[in-house]
CSV table of C-alpha atoms in Angstrom, one decimal:
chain,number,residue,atom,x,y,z
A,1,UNK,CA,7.9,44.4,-34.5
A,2,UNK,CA,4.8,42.6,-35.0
A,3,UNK,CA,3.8,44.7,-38.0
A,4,UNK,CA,7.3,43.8,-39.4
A,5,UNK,CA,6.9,40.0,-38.7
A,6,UNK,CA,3.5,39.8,-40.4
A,7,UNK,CA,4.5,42.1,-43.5
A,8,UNK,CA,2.6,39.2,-46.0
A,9,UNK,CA,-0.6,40.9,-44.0
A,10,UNK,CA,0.4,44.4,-44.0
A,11,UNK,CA,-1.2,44.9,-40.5
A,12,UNK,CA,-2.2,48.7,-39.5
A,13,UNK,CA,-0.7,50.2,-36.3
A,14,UNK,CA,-4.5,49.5,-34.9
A,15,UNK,CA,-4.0,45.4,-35.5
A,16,UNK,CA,-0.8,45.3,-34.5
A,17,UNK,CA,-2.0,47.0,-31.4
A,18,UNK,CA,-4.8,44.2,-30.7
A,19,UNK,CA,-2.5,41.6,-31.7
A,20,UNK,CA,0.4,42.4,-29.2
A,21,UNK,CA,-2.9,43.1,-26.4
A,22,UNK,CA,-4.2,39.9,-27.4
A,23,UNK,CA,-0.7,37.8,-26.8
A,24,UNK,CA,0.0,39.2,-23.5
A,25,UNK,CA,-3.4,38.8,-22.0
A,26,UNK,CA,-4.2,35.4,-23.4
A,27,UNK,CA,-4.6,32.7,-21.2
A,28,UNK,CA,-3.5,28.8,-21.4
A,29,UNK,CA,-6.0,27.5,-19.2
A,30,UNK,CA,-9.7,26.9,-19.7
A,31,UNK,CA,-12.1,28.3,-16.9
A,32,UNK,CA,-12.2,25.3,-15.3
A,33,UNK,CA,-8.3,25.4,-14.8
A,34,UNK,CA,-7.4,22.8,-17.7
A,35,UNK,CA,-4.4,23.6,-19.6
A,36,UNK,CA,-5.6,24.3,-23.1
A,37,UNK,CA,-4.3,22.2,-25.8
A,38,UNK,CA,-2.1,23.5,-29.0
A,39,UNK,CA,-5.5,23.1,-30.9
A,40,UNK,CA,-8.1,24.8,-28.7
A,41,UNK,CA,-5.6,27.6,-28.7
A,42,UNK,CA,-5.0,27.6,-32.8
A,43,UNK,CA,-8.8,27.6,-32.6
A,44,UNK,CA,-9.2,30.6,-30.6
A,45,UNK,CA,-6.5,32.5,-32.1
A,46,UNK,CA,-8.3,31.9,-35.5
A,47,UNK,CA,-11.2,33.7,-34.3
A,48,UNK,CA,-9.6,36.1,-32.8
A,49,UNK,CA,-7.4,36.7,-36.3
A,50,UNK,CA,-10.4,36.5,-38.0
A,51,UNK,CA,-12.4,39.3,-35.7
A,52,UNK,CA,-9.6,42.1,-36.5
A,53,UNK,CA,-8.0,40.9,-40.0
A,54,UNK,CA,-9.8,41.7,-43.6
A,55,UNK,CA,-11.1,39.6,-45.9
A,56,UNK,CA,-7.9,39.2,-47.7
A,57,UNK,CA,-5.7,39.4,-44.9
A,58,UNK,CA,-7.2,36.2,-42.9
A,59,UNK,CA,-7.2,34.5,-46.5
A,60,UNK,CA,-3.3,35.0,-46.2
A,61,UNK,CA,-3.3,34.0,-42.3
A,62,UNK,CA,-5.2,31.0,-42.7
A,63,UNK,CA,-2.3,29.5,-45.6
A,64,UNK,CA,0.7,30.5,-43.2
A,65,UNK,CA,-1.3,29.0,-40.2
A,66,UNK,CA,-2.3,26.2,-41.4
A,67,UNK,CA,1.4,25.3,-42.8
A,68,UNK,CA,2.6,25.8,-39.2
A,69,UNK,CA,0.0,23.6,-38.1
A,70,UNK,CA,1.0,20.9,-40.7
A,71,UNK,CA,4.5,21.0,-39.3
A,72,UNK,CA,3.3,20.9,-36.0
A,73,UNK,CA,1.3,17.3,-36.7
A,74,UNK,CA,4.3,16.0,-38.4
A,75,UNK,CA,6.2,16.1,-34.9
A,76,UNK,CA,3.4,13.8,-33.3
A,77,UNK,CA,4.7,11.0,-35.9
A,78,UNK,CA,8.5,11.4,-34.0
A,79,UNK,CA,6.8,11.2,-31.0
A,80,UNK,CA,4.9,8.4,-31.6
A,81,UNK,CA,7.5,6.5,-33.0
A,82,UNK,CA,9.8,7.3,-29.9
A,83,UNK,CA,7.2,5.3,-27.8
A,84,UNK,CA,7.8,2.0,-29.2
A,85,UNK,CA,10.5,1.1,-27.1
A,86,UNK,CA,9.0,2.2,-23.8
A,87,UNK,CA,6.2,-0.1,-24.7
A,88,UNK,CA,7.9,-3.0,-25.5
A,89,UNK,CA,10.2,-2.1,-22.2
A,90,UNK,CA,7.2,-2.2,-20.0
A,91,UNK,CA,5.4,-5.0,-21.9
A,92,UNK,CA,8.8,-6.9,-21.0
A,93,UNK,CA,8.4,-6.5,-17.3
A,94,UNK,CA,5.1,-7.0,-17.0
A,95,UNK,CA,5.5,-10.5,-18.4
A,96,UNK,CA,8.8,-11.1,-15.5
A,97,UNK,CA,6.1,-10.0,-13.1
A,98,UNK,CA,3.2,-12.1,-14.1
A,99,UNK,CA,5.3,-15.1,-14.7
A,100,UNK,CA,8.2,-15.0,-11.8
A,101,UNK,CA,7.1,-12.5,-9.4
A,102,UNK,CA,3.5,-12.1,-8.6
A,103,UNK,CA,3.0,-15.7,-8.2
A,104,UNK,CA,5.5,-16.4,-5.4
A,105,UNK,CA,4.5,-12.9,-3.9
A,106,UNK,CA,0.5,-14.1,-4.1
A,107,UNK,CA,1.5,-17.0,-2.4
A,108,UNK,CA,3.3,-15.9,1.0
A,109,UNK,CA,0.9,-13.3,0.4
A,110,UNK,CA,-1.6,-15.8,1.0
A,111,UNK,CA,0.4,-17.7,3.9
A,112,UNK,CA,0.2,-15.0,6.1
A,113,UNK,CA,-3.8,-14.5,5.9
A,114,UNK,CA,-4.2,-16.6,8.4
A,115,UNK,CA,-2.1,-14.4,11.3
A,116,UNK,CA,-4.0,-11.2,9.7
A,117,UNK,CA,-7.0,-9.9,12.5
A,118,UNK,CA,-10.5,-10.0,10.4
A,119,UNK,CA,-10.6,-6.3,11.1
A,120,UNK,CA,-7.4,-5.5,9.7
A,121,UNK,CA,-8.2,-7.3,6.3
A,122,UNK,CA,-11.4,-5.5,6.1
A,123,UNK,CA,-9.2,-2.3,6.8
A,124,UNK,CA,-6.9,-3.8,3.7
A,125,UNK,CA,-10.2,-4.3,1.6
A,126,UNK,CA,-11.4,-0.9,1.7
A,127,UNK,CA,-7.3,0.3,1.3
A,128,UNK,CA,-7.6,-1.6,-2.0
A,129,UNK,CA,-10.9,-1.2,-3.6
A,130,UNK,CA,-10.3,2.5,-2.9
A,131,UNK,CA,-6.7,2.2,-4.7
A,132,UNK,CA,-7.8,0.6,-7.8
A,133,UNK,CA,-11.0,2.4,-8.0
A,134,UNK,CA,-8.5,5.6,-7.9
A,135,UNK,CA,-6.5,4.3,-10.3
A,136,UNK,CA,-9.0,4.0,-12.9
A,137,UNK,CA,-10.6,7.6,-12.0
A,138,UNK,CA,-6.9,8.8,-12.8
A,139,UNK,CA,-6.7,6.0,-15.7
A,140,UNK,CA,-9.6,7.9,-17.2
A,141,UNK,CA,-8.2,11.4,-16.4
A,142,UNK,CA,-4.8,11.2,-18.3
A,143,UNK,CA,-6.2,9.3,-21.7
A,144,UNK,CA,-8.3,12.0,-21.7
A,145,UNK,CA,-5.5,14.7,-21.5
A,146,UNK,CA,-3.7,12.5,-24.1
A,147,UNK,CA,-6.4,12.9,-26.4
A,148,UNK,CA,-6.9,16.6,-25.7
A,149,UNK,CA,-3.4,17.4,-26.2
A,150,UNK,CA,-2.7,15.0,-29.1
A,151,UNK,CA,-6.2,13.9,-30.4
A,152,UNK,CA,-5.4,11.1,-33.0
A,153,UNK,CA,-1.9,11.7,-33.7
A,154,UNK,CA,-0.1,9.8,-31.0
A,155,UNK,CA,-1.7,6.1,-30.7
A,156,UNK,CA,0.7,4.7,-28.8
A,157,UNK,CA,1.1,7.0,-26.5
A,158,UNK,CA,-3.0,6.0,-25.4
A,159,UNK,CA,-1.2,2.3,-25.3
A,160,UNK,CA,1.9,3.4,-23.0
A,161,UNK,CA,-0.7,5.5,-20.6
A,162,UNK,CA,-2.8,2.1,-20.3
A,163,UNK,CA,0.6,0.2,-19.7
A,164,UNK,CA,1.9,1.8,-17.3
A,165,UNK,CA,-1.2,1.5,-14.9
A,166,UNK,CA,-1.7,-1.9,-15.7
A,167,UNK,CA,1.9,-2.1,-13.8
A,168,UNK,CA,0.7,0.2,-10.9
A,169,UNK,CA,-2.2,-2.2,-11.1
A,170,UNK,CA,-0.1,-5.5,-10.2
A,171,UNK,CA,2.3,-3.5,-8.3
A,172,UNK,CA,-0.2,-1.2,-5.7
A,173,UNK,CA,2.3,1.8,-4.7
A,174,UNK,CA,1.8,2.8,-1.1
A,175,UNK,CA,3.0,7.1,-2.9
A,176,UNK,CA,-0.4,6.7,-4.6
A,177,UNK,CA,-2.5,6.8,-1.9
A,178,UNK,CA,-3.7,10.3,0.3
A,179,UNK,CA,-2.1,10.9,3.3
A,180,UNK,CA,-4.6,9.8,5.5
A,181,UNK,CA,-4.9,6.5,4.0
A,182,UNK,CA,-0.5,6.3,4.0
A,183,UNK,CA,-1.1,6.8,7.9
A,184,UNK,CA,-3.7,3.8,8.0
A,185,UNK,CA,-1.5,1.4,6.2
A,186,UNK,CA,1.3,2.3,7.6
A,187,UNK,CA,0.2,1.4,11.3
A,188,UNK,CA,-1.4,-2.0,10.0
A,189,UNK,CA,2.1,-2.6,8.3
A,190,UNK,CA,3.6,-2.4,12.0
A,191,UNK,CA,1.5,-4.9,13.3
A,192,UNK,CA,1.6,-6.9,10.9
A,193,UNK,CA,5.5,-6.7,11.0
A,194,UNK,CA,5.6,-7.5,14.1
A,195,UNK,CA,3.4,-11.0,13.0
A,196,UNK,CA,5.6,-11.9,10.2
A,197,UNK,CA,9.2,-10.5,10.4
A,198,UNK,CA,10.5,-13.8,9.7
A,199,UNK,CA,8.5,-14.4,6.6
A,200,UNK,CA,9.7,-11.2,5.4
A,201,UNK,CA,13.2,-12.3,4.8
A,202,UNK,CA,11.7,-14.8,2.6
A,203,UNK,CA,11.1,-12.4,0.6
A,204,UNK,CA,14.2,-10.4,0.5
A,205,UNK,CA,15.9,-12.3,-2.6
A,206,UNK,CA,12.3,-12.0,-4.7
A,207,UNK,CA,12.4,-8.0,-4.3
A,208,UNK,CA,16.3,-7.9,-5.6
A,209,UNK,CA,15.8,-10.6,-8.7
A,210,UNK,CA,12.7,-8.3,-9.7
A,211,UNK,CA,14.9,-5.0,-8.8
A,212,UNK,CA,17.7,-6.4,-11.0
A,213,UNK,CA,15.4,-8.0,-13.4
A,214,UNK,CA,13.8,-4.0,-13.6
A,215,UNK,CA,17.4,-2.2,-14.7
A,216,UNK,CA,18.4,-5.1,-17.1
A,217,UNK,CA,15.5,-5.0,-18.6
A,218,UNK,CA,15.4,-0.7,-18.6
A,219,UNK,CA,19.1,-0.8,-20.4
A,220,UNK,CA,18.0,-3.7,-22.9
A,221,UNK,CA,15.7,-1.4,-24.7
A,222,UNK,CA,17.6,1.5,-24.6
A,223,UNK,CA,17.6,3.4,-21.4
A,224,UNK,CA,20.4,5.6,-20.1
A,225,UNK,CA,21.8,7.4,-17.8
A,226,UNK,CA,22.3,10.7,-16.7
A,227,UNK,CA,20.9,14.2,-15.5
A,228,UNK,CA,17.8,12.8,-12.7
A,229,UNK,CA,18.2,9.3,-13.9
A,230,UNK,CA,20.8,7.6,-11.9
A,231,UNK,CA,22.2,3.7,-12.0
A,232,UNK,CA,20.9,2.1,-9.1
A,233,UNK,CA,21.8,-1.0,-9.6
A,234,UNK,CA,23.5,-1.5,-6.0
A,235,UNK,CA,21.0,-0.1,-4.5
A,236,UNK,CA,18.5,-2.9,-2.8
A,237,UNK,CA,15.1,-2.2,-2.2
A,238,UNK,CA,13.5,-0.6,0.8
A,239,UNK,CA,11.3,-3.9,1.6
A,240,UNK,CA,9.2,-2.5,4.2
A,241,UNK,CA,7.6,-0.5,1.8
A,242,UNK,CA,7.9,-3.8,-0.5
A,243,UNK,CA,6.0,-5.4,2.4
A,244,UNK,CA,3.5,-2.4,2.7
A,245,UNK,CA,2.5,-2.5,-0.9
A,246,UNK,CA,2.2,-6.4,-1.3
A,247,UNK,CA,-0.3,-5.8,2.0
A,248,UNK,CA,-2.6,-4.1,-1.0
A,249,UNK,CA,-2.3,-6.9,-3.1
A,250,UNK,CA,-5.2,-9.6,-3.5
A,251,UNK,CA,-3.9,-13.2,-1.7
A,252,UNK,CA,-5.1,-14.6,-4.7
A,253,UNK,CA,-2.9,-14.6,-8.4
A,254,UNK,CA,-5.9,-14.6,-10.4
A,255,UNK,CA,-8.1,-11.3,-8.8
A,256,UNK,CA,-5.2,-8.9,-9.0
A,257,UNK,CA,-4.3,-10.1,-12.8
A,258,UNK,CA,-8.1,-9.7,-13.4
A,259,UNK,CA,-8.1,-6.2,-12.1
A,260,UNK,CA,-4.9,-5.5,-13.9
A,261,UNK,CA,-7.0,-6.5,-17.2
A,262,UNK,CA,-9.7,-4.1,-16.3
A,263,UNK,CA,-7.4,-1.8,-16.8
């Protein structure tokens, strides 16, 4: 088969041999468990190639790779240009959050400092510098998988990545941190609770218009539905955890749009 698929290199039973050897024991992850990228493994397939094949033969290889590899790159432009409205999506919301949302939010966020114990906000200090310092280390981690996977070829997709954290940046998700931590802000969420139940409700119609605000704005530039993604727009948010992740949020307007910035 492989000596029939290759007949431009008129492979010997011997290279065919290696070949088929060389596709069932090849590996797609580096040795520190990274998942190799569609270049590193052109790369080493080259050298490989070029270990077994002729002169002539890898002359021939070479043209008939490099045209796949041409093809390949021209897919990167599709899937660049099918980031534009993801961007302009999340660029959307993060203005409504900015403008109508984090600003009321900061505020009772700042009302209720005074009925927080001086040992819980430390608590809520460390919670949060460890959060965004977290998010930065993972920032850092998945531009450089971006790059690895698409080096140059996919801009926008660097600008989506740095998007969509600078959204996990003003809204802090109680999912992103480890369990132990989840178990520490948990039980300061049930105290505090207990301090300001009847704030909370002030806050019950802020969560929906910013849930609402969320879907129109999702189906305005072109999301849909179907398969995992379900309409949810009857369904209100849990605001405990609403409650829980506003606890990592900065009293002050100006220190969490600073960190969100940073990002």
């Amino acid at each position: 088969m492989i000596v029939n698929t290759n007949e431009s290199l008129n492979l010997t039973n011997e290279q065919a041999e290696l070949i088929y050897n060389y596709r069932e024991n090849k590996t797609s992850k580096d040795s520190k468990g990274g998942i190799l990228s569609e270049f590193e493994e052109w790369e080493l397939e080259k050298s490989f190639k070029k270990s077994i094949l002729n002169e002539q033969q890898f002359k021939k290889y070479l043209e008939w790779q490099e045209h796949n590899e041409k093809l390949r790159i021209s897919y990167f432009d599709d899937e660049n240009k099918g980031k534009i409205q993801k961007i302009k999506e999340i660029e959307s919301y993060l203005d409504y959050l900015i403008k109508h949302h984090l600003p009321v939010l900061c505020n009772w966020r700042e009302t209720i400092e005074k009925d927080i114990p001086n040992n819980i906000k430390l608590e809520l200090e460390i919670l949060r510098n460890t959060y965004q310092n977290d998010l930065k280390k993972r920032l850092l981690e998945h531009l450089k998988a971006h790059k690895r996977h698409t080096r140059d070829y996919v801009p926008k997709g660097k600008i989506l990545i740095k998007l969509e954290f600078k959204q996990r940046a003003l809204l802090p998700s109680v999912y992103c941190l480890n369990k132990k931590q989840k178990t520490i802000i948990n039980n300061l969420s049930k105290n505090l609770i207990k301090l300001i139940d009847n704030k909370q409700i002030e806050l019950k119609d802020l969560y929906i218009k910013k849930h609402n605000f969320y879907i129109d704005n999702y189906e305005e530039y072109g999301g849909t539905y179907g398969a995992s993604i379900k309409v949810i727009r009857n369904n209100e948010p849990n605001n405990n955890i609403q409650l829980i992740n506003t606890l990592l949020l900065h009293p002050q307007l100006s220190k969490n749009i600073e960190f969100a910035d940073s990002i």
